[in-house]
PDB file of C-alpha atoms in Angstrom:
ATOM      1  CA  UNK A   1     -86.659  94.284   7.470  1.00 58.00           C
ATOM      2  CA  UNK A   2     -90.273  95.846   8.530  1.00 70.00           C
ATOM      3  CA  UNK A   3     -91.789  92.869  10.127  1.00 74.00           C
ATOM      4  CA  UNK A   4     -94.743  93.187  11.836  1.00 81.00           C
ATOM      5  CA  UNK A   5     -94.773  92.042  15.646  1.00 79.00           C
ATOM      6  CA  UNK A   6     -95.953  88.592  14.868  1.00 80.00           C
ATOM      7  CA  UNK A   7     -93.861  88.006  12.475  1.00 77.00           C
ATOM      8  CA  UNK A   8     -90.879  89.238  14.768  1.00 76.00           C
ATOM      9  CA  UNK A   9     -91.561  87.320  17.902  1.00 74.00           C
ATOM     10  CA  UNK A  10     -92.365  83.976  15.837  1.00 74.00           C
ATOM     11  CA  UNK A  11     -88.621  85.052  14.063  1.00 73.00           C
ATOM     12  CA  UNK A  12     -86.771  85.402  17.749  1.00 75.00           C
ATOM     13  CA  UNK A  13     -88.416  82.359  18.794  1.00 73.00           C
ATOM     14  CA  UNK A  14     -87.630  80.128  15.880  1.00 68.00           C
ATOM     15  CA  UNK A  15     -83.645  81.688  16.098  1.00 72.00           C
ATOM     16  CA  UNK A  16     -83.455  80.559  19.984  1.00 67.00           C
ATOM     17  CA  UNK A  17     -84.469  77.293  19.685  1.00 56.00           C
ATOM     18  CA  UNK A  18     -81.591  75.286  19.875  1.00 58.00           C
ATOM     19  CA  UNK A  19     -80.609  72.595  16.296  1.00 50.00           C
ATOM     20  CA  UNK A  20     -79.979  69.336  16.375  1.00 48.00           C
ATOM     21  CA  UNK A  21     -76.420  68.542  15.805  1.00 44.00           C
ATOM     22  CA  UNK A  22     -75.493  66.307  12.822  1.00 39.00           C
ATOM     23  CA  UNK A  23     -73.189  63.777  14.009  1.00 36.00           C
ATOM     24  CA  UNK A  24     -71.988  60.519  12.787  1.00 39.00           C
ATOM     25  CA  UNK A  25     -73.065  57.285  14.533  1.00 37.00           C
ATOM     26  CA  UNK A  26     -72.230  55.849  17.759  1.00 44.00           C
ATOM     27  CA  UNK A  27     -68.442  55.635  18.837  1.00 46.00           C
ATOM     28  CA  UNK A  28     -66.939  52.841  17.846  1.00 57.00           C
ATOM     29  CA  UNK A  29     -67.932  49.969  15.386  1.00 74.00           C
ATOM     30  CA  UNK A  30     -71.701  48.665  15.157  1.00 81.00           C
ATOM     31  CA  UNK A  31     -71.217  44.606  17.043  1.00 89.00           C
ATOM     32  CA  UNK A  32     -75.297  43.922  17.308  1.00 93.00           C
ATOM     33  CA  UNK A  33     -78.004  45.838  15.093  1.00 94.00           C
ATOM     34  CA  UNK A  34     -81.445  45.714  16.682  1.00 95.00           C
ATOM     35  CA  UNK A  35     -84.615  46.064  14.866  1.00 96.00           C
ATOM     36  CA  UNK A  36     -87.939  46.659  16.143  1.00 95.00           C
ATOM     37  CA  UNK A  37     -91.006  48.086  15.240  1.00 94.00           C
ATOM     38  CA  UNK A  38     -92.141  51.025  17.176  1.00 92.00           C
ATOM     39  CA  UNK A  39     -94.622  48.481  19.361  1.00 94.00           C
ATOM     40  CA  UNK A  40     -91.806  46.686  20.699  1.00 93.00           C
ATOM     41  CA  UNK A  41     -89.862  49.730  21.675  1.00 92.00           C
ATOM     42  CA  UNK A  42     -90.013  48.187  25.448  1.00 91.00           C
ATOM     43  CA  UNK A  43     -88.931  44.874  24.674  1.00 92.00           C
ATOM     44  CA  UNK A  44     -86.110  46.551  22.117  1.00 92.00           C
ATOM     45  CA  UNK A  45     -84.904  48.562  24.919  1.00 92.00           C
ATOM     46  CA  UNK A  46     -84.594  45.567  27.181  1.00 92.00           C
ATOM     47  CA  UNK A  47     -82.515  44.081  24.515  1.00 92.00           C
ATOM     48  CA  UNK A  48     -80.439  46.616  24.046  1.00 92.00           C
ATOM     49  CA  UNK A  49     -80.022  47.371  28.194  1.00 91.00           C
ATOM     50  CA  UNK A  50     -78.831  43.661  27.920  1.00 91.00           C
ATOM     51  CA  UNK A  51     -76.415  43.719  25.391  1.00 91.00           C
ATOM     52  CA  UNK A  52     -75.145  47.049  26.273  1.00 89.00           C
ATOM     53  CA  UNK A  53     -73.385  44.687  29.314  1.00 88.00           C
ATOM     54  CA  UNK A  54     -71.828  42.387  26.657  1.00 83.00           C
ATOM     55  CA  UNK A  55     -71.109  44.645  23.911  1.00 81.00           C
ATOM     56  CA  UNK A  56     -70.669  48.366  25.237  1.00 82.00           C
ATOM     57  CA  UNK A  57     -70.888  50.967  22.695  1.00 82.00           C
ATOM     58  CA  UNK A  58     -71.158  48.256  19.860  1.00 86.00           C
ATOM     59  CA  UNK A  59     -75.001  47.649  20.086  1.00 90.00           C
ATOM     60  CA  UNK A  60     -77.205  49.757  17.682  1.00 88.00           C
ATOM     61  CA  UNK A  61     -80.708  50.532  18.483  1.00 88.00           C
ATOM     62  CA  UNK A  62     -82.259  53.401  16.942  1.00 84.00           C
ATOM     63  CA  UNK A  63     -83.918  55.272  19.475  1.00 78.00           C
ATOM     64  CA  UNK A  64     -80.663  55.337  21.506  1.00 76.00           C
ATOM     65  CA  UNK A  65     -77.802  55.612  19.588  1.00 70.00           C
ATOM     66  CA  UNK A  66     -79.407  57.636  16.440  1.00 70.00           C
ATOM     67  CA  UNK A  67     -77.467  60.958  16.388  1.00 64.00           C
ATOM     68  CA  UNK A  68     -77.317  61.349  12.866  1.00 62.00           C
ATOM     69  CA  UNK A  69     -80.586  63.557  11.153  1.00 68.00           C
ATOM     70  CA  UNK A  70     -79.537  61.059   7.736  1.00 75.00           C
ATOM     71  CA  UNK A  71     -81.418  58.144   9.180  1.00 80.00           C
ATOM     72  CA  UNK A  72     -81.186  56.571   6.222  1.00 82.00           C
ATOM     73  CA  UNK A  73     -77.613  57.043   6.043  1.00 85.00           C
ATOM     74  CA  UNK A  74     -77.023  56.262   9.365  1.00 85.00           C
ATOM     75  CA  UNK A  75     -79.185  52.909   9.200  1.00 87.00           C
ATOM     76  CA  UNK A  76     -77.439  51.658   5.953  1.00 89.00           C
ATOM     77  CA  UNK A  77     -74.251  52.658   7.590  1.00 89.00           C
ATOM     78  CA  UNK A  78     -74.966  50.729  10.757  1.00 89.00           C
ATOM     79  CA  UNK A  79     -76.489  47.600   8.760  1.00 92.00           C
ATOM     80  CA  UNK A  80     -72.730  47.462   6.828  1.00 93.00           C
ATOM     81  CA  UNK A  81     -71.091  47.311  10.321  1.00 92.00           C
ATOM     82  CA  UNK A  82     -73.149  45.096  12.206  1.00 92.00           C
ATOM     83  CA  UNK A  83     -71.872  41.593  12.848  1.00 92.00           C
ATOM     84  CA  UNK A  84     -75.272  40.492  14.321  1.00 94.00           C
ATOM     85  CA  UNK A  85     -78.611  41.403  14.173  1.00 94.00           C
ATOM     86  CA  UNK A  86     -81.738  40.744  16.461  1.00 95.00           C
ATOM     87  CA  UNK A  87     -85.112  41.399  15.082  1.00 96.00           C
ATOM     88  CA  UNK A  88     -87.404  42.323  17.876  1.00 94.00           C
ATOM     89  CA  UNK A  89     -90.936  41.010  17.233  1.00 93.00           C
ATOM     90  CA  UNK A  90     -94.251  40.513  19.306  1.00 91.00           C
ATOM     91  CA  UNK A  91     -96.404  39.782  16.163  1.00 91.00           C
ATOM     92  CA  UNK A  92     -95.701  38.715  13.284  1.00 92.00           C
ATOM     93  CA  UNK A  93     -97.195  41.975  11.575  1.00 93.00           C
ATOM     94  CA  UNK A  94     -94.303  43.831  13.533  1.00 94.00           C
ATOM     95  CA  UNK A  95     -91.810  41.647  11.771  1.00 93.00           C
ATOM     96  CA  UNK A  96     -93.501  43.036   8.397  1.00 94.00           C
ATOM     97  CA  UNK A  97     -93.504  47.051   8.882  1.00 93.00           C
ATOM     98  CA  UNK A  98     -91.468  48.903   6.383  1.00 92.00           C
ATOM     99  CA  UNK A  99     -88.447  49.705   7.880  1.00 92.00           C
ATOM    100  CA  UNK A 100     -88.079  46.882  10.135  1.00 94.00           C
ATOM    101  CA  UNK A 101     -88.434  44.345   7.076  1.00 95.00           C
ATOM    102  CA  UNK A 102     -85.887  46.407   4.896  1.00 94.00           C
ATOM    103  CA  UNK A 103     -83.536  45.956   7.201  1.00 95.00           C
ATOM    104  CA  UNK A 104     -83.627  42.611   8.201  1.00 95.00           C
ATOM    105  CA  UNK A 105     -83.713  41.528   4.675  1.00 94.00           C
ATOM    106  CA  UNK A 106     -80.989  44.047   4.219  1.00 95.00           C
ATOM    107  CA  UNK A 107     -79.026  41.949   6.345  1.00 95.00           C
ATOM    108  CA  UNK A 108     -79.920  38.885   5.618  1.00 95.00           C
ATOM    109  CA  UNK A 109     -79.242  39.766   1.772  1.00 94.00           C
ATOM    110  CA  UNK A 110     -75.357  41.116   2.650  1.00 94.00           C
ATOM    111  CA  UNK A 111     -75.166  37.599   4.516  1.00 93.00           C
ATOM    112  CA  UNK A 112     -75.774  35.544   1.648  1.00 93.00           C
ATOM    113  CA  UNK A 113     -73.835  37.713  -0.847  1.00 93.00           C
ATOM    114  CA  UNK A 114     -71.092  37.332   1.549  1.00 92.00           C
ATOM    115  CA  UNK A 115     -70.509  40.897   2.499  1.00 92.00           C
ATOM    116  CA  UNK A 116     -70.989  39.436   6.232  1.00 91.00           C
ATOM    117  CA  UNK A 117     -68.638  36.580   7.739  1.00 89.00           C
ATOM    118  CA  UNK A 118     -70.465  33.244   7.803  1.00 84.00           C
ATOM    119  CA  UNK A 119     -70.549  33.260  11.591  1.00 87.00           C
ATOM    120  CA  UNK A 120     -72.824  36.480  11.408  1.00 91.00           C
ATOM    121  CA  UNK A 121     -76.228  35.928  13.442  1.00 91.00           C
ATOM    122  CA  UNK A 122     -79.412  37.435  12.465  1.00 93.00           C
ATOM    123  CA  UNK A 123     -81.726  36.261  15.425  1.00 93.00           C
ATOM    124  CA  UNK A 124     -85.388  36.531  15.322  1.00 94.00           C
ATOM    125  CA  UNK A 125     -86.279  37.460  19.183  1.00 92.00           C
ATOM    126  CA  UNK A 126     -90.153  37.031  19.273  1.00 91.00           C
ATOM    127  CA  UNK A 127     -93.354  36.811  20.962  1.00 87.00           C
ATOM    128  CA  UNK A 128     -94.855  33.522  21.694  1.00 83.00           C
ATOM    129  CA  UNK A 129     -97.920  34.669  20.353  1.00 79.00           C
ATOM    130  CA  UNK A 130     -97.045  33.168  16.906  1.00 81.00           C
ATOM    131  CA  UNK A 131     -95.337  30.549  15.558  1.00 84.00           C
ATOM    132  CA  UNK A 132     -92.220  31.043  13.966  1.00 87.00           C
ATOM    133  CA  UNK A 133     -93.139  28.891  10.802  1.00 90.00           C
ATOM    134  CA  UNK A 134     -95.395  31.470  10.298  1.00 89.00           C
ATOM    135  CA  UNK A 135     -92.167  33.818   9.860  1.00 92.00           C
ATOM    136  CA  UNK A 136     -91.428  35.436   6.463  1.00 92.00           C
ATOM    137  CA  UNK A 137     -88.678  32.491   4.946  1.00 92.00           C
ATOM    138  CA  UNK A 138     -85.085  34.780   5.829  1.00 92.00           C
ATOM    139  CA  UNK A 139     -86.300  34.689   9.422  1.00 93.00           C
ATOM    140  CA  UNK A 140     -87.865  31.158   9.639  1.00 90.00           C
ATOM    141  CA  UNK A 141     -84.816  29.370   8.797  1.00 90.00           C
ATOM    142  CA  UNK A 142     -83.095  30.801  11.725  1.00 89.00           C
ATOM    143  CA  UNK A 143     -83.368  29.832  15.253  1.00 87.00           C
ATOM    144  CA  UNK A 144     -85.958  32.166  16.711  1.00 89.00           C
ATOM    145  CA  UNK A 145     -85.562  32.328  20.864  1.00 88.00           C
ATOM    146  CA  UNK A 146     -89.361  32.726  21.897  1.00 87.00           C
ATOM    147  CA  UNK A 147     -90.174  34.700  24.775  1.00 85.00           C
ATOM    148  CA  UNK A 148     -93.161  34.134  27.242  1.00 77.00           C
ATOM    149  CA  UNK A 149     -92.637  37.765  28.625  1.00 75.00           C
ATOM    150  CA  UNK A 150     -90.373  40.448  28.401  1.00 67.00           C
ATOM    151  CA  UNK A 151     -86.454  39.702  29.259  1.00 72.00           C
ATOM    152  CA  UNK A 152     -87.092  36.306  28.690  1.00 80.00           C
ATOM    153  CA  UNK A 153     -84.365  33.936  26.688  1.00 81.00           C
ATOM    154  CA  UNK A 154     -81.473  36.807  27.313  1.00 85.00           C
ATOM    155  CA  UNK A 155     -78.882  34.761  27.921  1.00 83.00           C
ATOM    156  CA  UNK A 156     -79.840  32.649  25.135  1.00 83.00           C
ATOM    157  CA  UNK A 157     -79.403  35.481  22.899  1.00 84.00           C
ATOM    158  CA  UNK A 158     -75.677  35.984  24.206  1.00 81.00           C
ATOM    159  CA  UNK A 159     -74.817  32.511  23.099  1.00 80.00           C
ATOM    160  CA  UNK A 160     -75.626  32.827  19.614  1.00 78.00           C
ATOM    161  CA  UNK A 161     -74.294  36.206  19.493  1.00 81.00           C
ATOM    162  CA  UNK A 162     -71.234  35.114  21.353  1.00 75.00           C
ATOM    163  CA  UNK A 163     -70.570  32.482  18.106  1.00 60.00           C
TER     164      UNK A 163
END
């Protein structure tokens, strides 16, 4: 082809940059699904640093362990694994953004159609800046550990998880 110079150099560039690869999820089973909204990113991660100790390679939190360019895919995929879930929140708005919402209530919906074991968890892990009655209903009839800072409550979370 007769490109022009532009044209080539923006063509060499775009052929050396190197592609994400597609892979499939972390190895080995999803234990512990964490959700978060992108503001708690930094209390997610301490969650997931934490539970990384307990549950090694079984702990899915998206910003870590997302390899897969079918996020969708890979979420639902995850979801269907997980034993557990902890829903990272600060405010309660956070507990309400689109994709953390879908899949809590994801969850929650495959534990009361019994696709998940009884002794599945789905543990609200939130800011004491609101009141967990003020929680949509799936999360407010769960036992919510409250956190005055960061880190707070970990080893609470093991014990339910640890059910």
């Amino acid at each position: 082809y007769a490109l022009c110079p532009v044209t080539r150099h923006i063509v060499r560039r775009f052929i050396s940059v190197p592609r994400p690869q597609t892979l499939d999820i972390p190895t080995g089973p999803c234990r512990v699904f964490i959700s978060h909204a992108s503001e708690d990113a930094s209390v997610a991660e301490q969650v997931f640093r934490h539970l990384t100790t307990q549950f090694g390679d079984g702990v899915f939190y998206s910003p870590r362990t997302m390899t897969h360019t079918n996020f969708s895919r890979t979420i639902d995929t995850a979801l269907e694994d997980a034993r557990h879930m902890v829903v990272v929140g600060t405010a309660l708005p956070h507990l309400e953004k689109g994709w953390v919402e879908y899949e809590w209530r994801s969850f929650h919906n495959m534990v009361l159609s019994g696709l998940k074991p009884k002794e599945a968890q789905l543990v609200p892990y939130i800011g004491k800046g609101f009141s967990p009655a003020k929680m949509p209903l799936p999360l407010r009839e769960r036992s919510a550990i409250q956190m005055d800072q960061p880190g707070e409550g970990l080893d609470a979370l093991n014990q339910f998880l640890s059910r």
